[in-house]
mmCIF file of C-alpha atoms in Angstrom:
data_model
loop_
_atom_site.group_PDB
_atom_site.id
_atom_site.type_symbol
_atom_site.label_atom_id
_atom_site.label_comp_id
_atom_site.label_asym_id
_atom_site.label_seq_id
_atom_site.Cartn_x
_atom_site.Cartn_y
_atom_site.Cartn_z
ATOM 1 C CA MET A 1 0.000 0.000 0.000
ATOM 2 C CA SER A 2 1.224 3.530 -0.731
ATOM 3 C CA ASN A 3 1.777 6.410 1.634
ATOM 4 C CA SER A 4 -1.625 7.791 0.677
ATOM 5 C CA THR A 5 -3.297 4.796 2.322
ATOM 6 C CA VAL A 6 -6.435 5.916 4.165
ATOM 7 C CA ILE A 7 -6.611 4.499 7.694
ATOM 8 C CA VAL A 8 -9.514 4.700 10.147
ATOM 9 C CA VAL A 9 -8.700 3.869 13.776
ATOM 10 C CA THR A 10 -11.429 3.744 16.434
ATOM 11 C CA GLY A 11 -10.831 4.778 20.023
ATOM 12 C CA VAL A 12 -7.815 7.084 19.669
ATOM 13 C CA SER A 13 -8.394 9.120 22.834
ATOM 14 C CA SER A 14 -5.729 7.088 24.636
ATOM 15 C CA GLY A 15 -3.959 3.763 24.888
ATOM 16 C CA ILE A 16 -3.515 1.320 22.030
ATOM 17 C CA GLY A 17 -5.735 3.207 19.574
ATOM 18 C CA ARG A 18 -3.872 6.469 20.067
ATOM 19 C CA ALA A 19 -0.454 4.787 19.754
ATOM 20 C CA ALA A 20 -1.564 3.005 16.569
ATOM 21 C CA ALA A 21 -2.867 6.228 15.005
ATOM 22 C CA GLU A 22 0.478 7.915 15.763
ATOM 23 C CA GLN A 23 2.396 5.041 14.152
ATOM 24 C CA PHE A 24 0.271 5.151 10.986
ATOM 25 C CA ALA A 25 0.755 8.921 10.737
ATOM 26 C CA LYS A 26 4.533 8.495 11.008
ATOM 27 C CA ARG A 27 4.314 6.062 8.067
ATOM 28 C CA GLY A 28 2.813 8.857 5.972
ATOM 29 C CA CYS A 29 -0.701 7.415 5.882
ATOM 30 C CA GLN A 30 -3.806 9.579 5.844
ATOM 31 C CA VAL A 31 -5.189 8.791 9.286
ATOM 32 C CA PHE A 32 -8.616 9.410 10.803
ATOM 33 C CA GLY A 33 -9.191 8.638 14.467
ATOM 34 C CA SER A 34 -12.552 8.288 16.130
ATOM 35 C CA VAL A 35 -13.345 9.913 19.474
ATOM 36 C CA ARG A 36 -16.645 10.386 21.268
ATOM 37 C CA ASN A 37 -16.199 14.148 21.680
ATOM 38 C CA THR A 38 -13.761 16.098 19.514
ATOM 39 C CA SER A 39 -13.942 19.157 21.780
ATOM 40 C CA LYS A 40 -12.509 17.178 24.712
ATOM 41 C CA ALA A 41 -9.978 15.091 22.767
ATOM 42 C CA GLN A 42 -6.258 15.828 22.732
ATOM 43 C CA PRO A 43 -4.943 16.407 19.198
ATOM 44 C CA ILE A 44 -2.648 13.845 17.557
ATOM 45 C CA PRO A 45 -0.089 15.115 15.034
ATOM 46 C CA GLY A 46 -0.996 13.948 11.538
ATOM 47 C CA VAL A 47 -4.354 12.480 12.619
ATOM 48 C CA ALA A 48 -7.771 13.962 11.793
ATOM 49 C CA LEU A 49 -10.170 13.404 14.669
ATOM 50 C CA ILE A 50 -13.684 12.289 13.771
ATOM 51 C CA GLU A 51 -16.538 12.366 16.276
ATOM 52 C CA MET A 52 -18.025 8.883 16.326
ATOM 53 C CA ASP A 53 -19.648 6.813 19.058
ATOM 54 C CA ILE A 54 -19.289 3.150 18.111
ATOM 55 C CA ARG A 55 -22.286 2.333 20.312
ATOM 56 C CA ASP A 56 -24.550 4.366 18.023
ATOM 57 C CA GLU A 57 -25.211 3.226 14.443
ATOM 58 C CA THR A 58 -26.224 6.687 13.214
ATOM 59 C CA SER A 59 -23.064 8.211 14.671
ATOM 60 C CA VAL A 60 -20.891 5.520 13.076
ATOM 61 C CA ARG A 61 -22.432 5.888 9.624
ATOM 62 C CA HIS A 62 -22.184 9.680 9.784
ATOM 63 C CA GLY A 63 -18.519 9.437 10.797
ATOM 64 C CA ILE A 64 -17.648 7.037 7.982
ATOM 65 C CA GLN A 65 -19.536 9.122 5.429
ATOM 66 C CA THR A 66 -17.613 12.202 6.584
ATOM 67 C CA ILE A 67 -14.347 10.396 5.880
ATOM 68 C CA ILE A 68 -15.529 9.063 2.506
ATOM 69 C CA ALA A 69 -16.608 12.570 1.470
ATOM 70 C CA GLN A 70 -13.024 13.741 1.986
ATOM 71 C CA THR A 71 -11.027 10.764 0.706
ATOM 72 C CA LYS A 72 -13.346 8.794 -1.601
ATOM 73 C CA ARG A 73 -11.971 5.551 -0.082
ATOM 74 C CA ILE A 74 -11.036 3.688 3.112
ATOM 75 C CA ASP A 75 -8.184 1.215 2.833
ATOM 76 C CA VAL A 76 -7.879 0.050 6.439
ATOM 77 C CA LEU A 77 -10.249 -0.040 9.408
ATOM 78 C CA VAL A 78 -8.660 -0.681 12.796
ATOM 79 C CA ASN A 79 -11.199 -1.517 15.493
ATOM 80 C CA SER A 80 -9.323 -0.712 18.693
ATOM 81 C CA ALA A 81 -12.022 0.886 20.856
ATOM 82 C CA GLY A 82 -13.046 -1.296 23.757
ATOM 83 C CA VAL A 83 -13.938 -1.512 27.437
ATOM 84 C CA THR A 84 -13.142 -3.971 30.181
ATOM 85 C CA LEU A 85 -14.875 -5.233 33.327
ATOM 86 C CA LEU A 86 -13.663 -7.072 36.421
ATOM 87 C CA GLY A 87 -15.984 -9.213 38.504
ATOM 88 C CA ALA A 88 -17.222 -12.739 39.072
ATOM 89 C CA THR A 89 -19.600 -13.998 36.421
ATOM 90 C CA GLU A 90 -22.331 -14.406 39.044
ATOM 91 C CA GLU A 91 -21.845 -10.774 40.103
ATOM 92 C CA THR A 92 -22.041 -9.306 36.610
ATOM 93 C CA SER A 93 -25.461 -7.874 35.826
ATOM 94 C CA ILE A 94 -27.173 -8.428 32.496
ATOM 95 C CA ALA A 95 -27.068 -4.656 31.918
ATOM 96 C CA GLU A 96 -23.296 -4.594 32.493
ATOM 97 C CA ALA A 97 -22.817 -7.535 30.143
ATOM 98 C CA GLN A 98 -24.983 -5.908 27.479
ATOM 99 C CA SER A 99 -23.063 -2.638 27.762
ATOM 100 C CA LEU A 100 -19.716 -4.421 27.417
ATOM 101 C CA PHE A 101 -20.825 -6.416 24.373
ATOM 102 C CA ASP A 102 -22.400 -3.299 22.868
ATOM 103 C CA THR A 103 -18.924 -1.745 22.685
ATOM 104 C CA ASN A 104 -16.551 -4.691 22.274
ATOM 105 C CA LEU A 105 -18.557 -6.732 19.759
ATOM 106 C CA LEU A 106 -21.426 -4.690 18.342
ATOM 107 C CA GLY A 107 -19.176 -1.639 18.030
ATOM 108 C CA ILE A 108 -16.997 -3.652 15.667
ATOM 109 C CA LEU A 109 -20.066 -4.853 13.805
ATOM 110 C CA ARG A 110 -21.335 -1.283 13.317
ATOM 111 C CA THR A 111 -18.049 0.099 11.993
ATOM 112 C CA THR A 112 -17.428 -2.945 9.820
ATOM 113 C CA GLN A 113 -20.863 -2.799 8.231
ATOM 114 C CA ALA A 114 -20.354 0.923 7.586
ATOM 115 C CA VAL A 115 -17.038 0.511 5.724
ATOM 116 C CA LEU A 116 -17.654 -2.733 3.841
ATOM 117 C CA PRO A 117 -19.781 -1.259 1.015
ATOM 118 C CA HIS A 118 -16.946 1.148 0.207
ATOM 119 C CA MET A 119 -14.279 -1.551 0.415
ATOM 120 C CA ARG A 120 -16.310 -3.873 -1.804
ATOM 121 C CA GLU A 121 -16.773 -1.109 -4.369
ATOM 122 C CA GLN A 122 -13.045 -0.339 -4.492
ATOM 123 C CA GLY A 123 -12.172 -4.056 -4.540
ATOM 124 C CA SER A 124 -9.723 -3.972 -1.644
ATOM 125 C CA GLY A 125 -9.418 -3.359 2.079
ATOM 126 C CA ARG A 126 -8.107 -4.605 5.383
ATOM 127 C CA ILE A 127 -9.978 -4.790 8.687
ATOM 128 C CA VAL A 128 -7.878 -5.217 11.827
ATOM 129 C CA ASN A 129 -9.740 -6.128 14.992
ATOM 130 C CA VAL A 130 -7.920 -5.680 18.285
ATOM 131 C CA SER A 131 -8.780 -8.720 20.360
ATOM 132 C CA SER A 132 -6.771 -9.976 23.345
ATOM 133 C CA VAL A 133 -5.046 -13.094 24.580
ATOM 134 C CA LEU A 134 -8.333 -13.484 26.473
ATOM 135 C CA GLY A 135 -9.874 -14.094 23.078
ATOM 136 C CA PHE A 136 -8.299 -17.556 23.178
ATOM 137 C CA LEU A 137 -7.599 -17.990 26.915
ATOM 138 C CA PRO A 138 -9.911 -17.766 29.935
ATOM 139 C CA ALA A 139 -9.261 -15.371 32.794
ATOM 140 C CA PRO A 140 -10.846 -15.600 36.248
ATOM 141 C CA TYR A 141 -13.084 -12.674 37.160
ATOM 142 C CA MET A 142 -13.032 -11.365 33.607
ATOM 143 C CA GLY A 143 -15.636 -13.736 32.213
ATOM 144 C CA LEU A 144 -17.735 -11.282 30.203
ATOM 145 C CA TYR A 145 -14.718 -9.418 28.829
ATOM 146 C CA SER A 146 -13.176 -12.733 27.815
ATOM 147 C CA ALA A 147 -16.476 -13.821 26.262
ATOM 148 C CA SER A 148 -16.661 -10.612 24.238
ATOM 149 C CA LYS A 149 -13.151 -11.137 22.875
ATOM 150 C CA HIS A 150 -13.902 -14.791 22.045
ATOM 151 C CA ALA A 151 -16.886 -13.435 20.112
ATOM 152 C CA VAL A 152 -14.662 -10.931 18.279
ATOM 153 C CA GLU A 153 -12.398 -13.790 17.207
ATOM 154 C CA GLY A 154 -15.297 -15.859 15.877
ATOM 155 C CA LEU A 155 -16.780 -12.892 14.040
ATOM 156 C CA SER A 156 -13.421 -11.983 12.512
ATOM 157 C CA GLU A 157 -12.643 -15.459 11.213
ATOM 158 C CA THR A 158 -16.106 -15.824 9.720
ATOM 159 C CA LEU A 159 -15.991 -12.377 8.142
ATOM 160 C CA ASP A 160 -12.638 -13.102 6.512
ATOM 161 C CA HIS A 161 -14.150 -16.093 4.709
ATOM 162 C CA GLU A 162 -17.029 -13.956 3.461
ATOM 163 C CA VAL A 163 -15.163 -10.913 2.160
ATOM 164 C CA ARG A 164 -11.893 -12.206 0.744
ATOM 165 C CA LYS A 165 -13.530 -12.659 -2.680
ATOM 166 C CA PHE A 166 -13.889 -8.857 -2.763
ATOM 167 C CA GLY A 167 -10.176 -8.307 -2.117
ATOM 168 C CA ILE A 168 -10.787 -7.614 1.595
ATOM 169 C CA ARG A 169 -9.028 -9.450 4.424
ATOM 170 C CA VAL A 170 -9.608 -9.459 8.172
ATOM 171 C CA ALA A 171 -6.888 -9.814 10.792
ATOM 172 C CA LEU A 172 -6.747 -10.123 14.574
ATOM 173 C CA VAL A 173 -4.214 -8.579 16.936
ATOM 174 C CA GLU A 174 -4.096 -10.281 20.341
ATOM 175 C CA PRO A 175 -2.165 -8.302 22.975
ATOM 176 C CA SER A 176 -1.522 -9.382 26.548
ATOM 177 C CA PHE A 177 -1.255 -7.013 29.526
ATOM 178 C CA THR A 178 -0.538 -3.494 28.256
ATOM 179 C CA LYS A 179 0.046 -0.375 30.323
ATOM 180 C CA THR A 180 -2.969 1.741 29.439
ATOM 181 C CA ASN A 181 -5.437 3.799 31.471
ATOM 182 C CA LEU A 182 -8.162 1.377 30.430
ATOM 183 C CA ASP A 183 -6.459 -1.489 32.257
ATOM 184 C CA ILE A 184 -5.058 0.549 35.151
ATOM 185 C CA ASN A 185 -8.525 1.980 35.893
ATOM 186 C CA ALA A 186 -10.501 -1.136 34.970
ATOM 187 C CA PRO A 187 -14.102 -0.851 36.228
ATOM 188 C CA GLN A 188 -15.557 -3.547 38.458
ATOM 189 C CA ALA A 189 -19.026 -5.042 38.479
ATOM 190 C CA ALA A 190 -21.316 -3.023 40.736
ATOM 191 C CA SER A 191 -22.634 -6.051 42.610
ATOM 192 C CA ARG A 192 -20.531 -7.683 45.339
ATOM 193 C CA ILE A 193 -21.144 -11.216 46.535
ATOM 194 C CA PRO A 194 -19.145 -11.751 49.750
ATOM 195 C CA ALA A 195 -18.260 -15.344 48.881
ATOM 196 C CA TYR A 196 -16.024 -14.010 46.079
ATOM 197 C CA ASP A 197 -14.462 -11.096 47.996
ATOM 198 C CA SER A 198 -11.161 -12.665 48.989
ATOM 199 C CA GLU A 199 -10.291 -14.281 45.664
ATOM 200 C CA ARG A 200 -11.590 -11.346 43.607
ATOM 201 C CA SER A 201 -9.336 -9.022 45.580
ATOM 202 C CA VAL A 202 -6.311 -11.246 44.956
ATOM 203 C CA VAL A 203 -7.063 -11.365 41.214
ATOM 204 C CA ALA A 204 -7.578 -7.584 41.042
ATOM 205 C CA GLN A 205 -4.207 -7.022 42.731
ATOM 206 C CA ALA A 206 -2.507 -9.495 40.386
ATOM 207 C CA ILE A 207 -3.990 -7.733 37.344
ATOM 208 C CA GLN A 208 -2.821 -4.323 38.600
ATOM 209 C CA LYS A 209 0.660 -5.684 39.248
ATOM 210 C CA ASN A 210 0.872 -7.156 35.755
ATOM 211 C CA VAL A 211 -0.479 -4.001 34.110
ATOM 212 C CA HIS A 212 1.957 -1.706 35.922
ATOM 213 C CA LYS A 213 4.947 -3.796 34.840
ATOM 214 C CA ALA A 214 3.566 -4.314 31.323
ATOM 215 C CA PRO A 215 5.050 -2.552 28.291
ATOM 216 C CA ALA A 216 3.604 0.659 26.872
ATOM 217 C CA PRO A 217 1.174 0.265 23.942
ATOM 218 C CA ASP A 218 3.820 1.085 21.317
ATOM 219 C CA GLY A 219 4.664 -2.581 20.689
ATOM 220 C CA VAL A 220 1.012 -3.454 20.172
ATOM 221 C CA ALA A 221 0.672 -0.431 17.888
ATOM 222 C CA MET A 222 3.545 -1.667 15.723
ATOM 223 C CA THR A 223 1.872 -5.066 15.488
ATOM 224 C CA ILE A 224 -1.362 -3.366 14.380
ATOM 225 C CA VAL A 225 0.498 -1.431 11.680
ATOM 226 C CA ASP A 226 2.100 -4.654 10.432
ATOM 227 C CA ALA A 227 -1.291 -6.386 10.413
ATOM 228 C CA ALA A 228 -2.787 -3.493 8.441
ATOM 229 C CA LEU A 229 -0.056 -2.799 5.911
ATOM 230 C CA GLY A 230 1.931 -6.042 5.723
ATOM 231 C CA ALA A 231 1.223 -9.450 4.262
ATOM 232 C CA TRP A 232 -2.098 -10.824 5.479
ATOM 233 C CA LYS A 233 -2.057 -13.130 8.500
ATOM 234 C CA MET A 234 -5.151 -14.037 10.483
ATOM 235 C CA ARG A 235 -3.601 -13.731 13.945
ATOM 236 C CA ARG A 236 -0.782 -11.568 15.188
ATOM 237 C CA THR A 237 0.395 -11.641 18.791
ATOM 238 C CA PRO A 238 2.836 -8.918 19.850
ATOM 239 C CA LYS A 239 6.313 -10.073 20.849
ATOM 240 C CA GLY A 240 6.760 -11.138 24.453
ATOM 241 C CA GLU A 241 4.089 -12.539 26.729
ATOM 242 C CA ALA A 242 1.263 -12.533 24.177
ATOM 243 C CA SER A 243 3.312 -14.527 21.672
ATOM 244 C CA LEU A 244 4.385 -16.992 24.365
ATOM 245 C CA LEU A 245 0.814 -17.509 25.588
ATOM 246 C CA SER A 246 -0.345 -18.157 22.038
ATOM 247 C CA LYS A 247 2.268 -20.901 21.644
ATOM 248 C CA LEU A 248 1.455 -22.407 25.049
ATOM 249 C CA ARG A 249 -2.257 -22.530 24.232
ATOM 250 C CA ARG A 250 -1.535 -24.210 20.919
ATOM 251 C CA PHE A 251 1.069 -26.764 21.913
ATOM 252 C CA MET A 252 0.778 -27.488 25.653
ATOM 253 C CA PRO A 253 -1.790 -29.766 27.330
ATOM 254 C CA ALA A 254 -4.751 -27.999 28.891
ATOM 255 C CA GLY A 255 -3.812 -28.960 32.468
ATOM 256 C CA PRO A 256 -0.480 -27.106 32.678
ATOM 257 C CA VAL A 257 -1.934 -24.099 30.824
ATOM 258 C CA ASP A 258 -4.808 -23.944 33.322
ATOM 259 C CA ALA A 259 -2.417 -24.197 36.283
ATOM 260 C CA GLY A 260 -0.207 -21.473 34.836
ATOM 261 C CA LEU A 261 -3.138 -19.118 34.368
ATOM 262 C CA ARG A 262 -4.321 -19.602 37.935
ATOM 263 C CA LYS A 263 -0.811 -18.868 39.190
ATOM 264 C CA THR A 264 -0.621 -15.698 37.071
ATOM 265 C CA PHE A 265 -3.829 -14.421 38.663
ATOM 266 C CA GLY A 266 -2.750 -15.359 42.179
ATOM 267 C CA ILE A 267 -5.140 -18.249 42.753
ATOM 268 C CA GLY A 268 -2.836 -21.137 41.841
#
């Protein structure tokens, strides 16, 4: 792809999305980044901010049409916007689960459906969905977040089969712990069931410890850029822990993987 490649990145207010938008801009791409409120967003050099709420179909379609009106094409869509939630599955309310899926899964569906007609018409495109190692591994007290990322993986694989005949490919990026405000300030389920208090607290502390010692989002951003502009590959795990976990999940027996996960979260 040339330097005039048009890139749309969702969720560029902070974290992985912002770092990815910066990396694309440094490559000379024409980059548009979505934020919920442009008046409150910090500018990013080389990135045009577009007001778009991925939870609202009208907002998404208006945002994509605004970009198309300027560029006449979209070459790459990076779905990086997302939310997290910590809490036992029994504690998580249906409303909390619906809200999480509305962003993490349906947000991707809305943006994807908005760009696909344009990609089909131009006969090319790349969609990069930011998943997580929790898209292929379980994590205690993150059941609904993990479920949403498993759903993203299933949607992405299916979509790739459907759109490749139009010259469009779909890729997944699966990071592990990353030092972002989203993970440092991860919200918890509102309900508290005392029977889970002790273990939930241990898991929450383990997550915070891992996040604080985790790398900055730049490595994940580079992986996203490679997934968007490089040779197509369905799954890309950033170097380090994410790559190791992917190999362990693929090649090791379930028992040792399960024991290792429990140890990581402090309940081994």
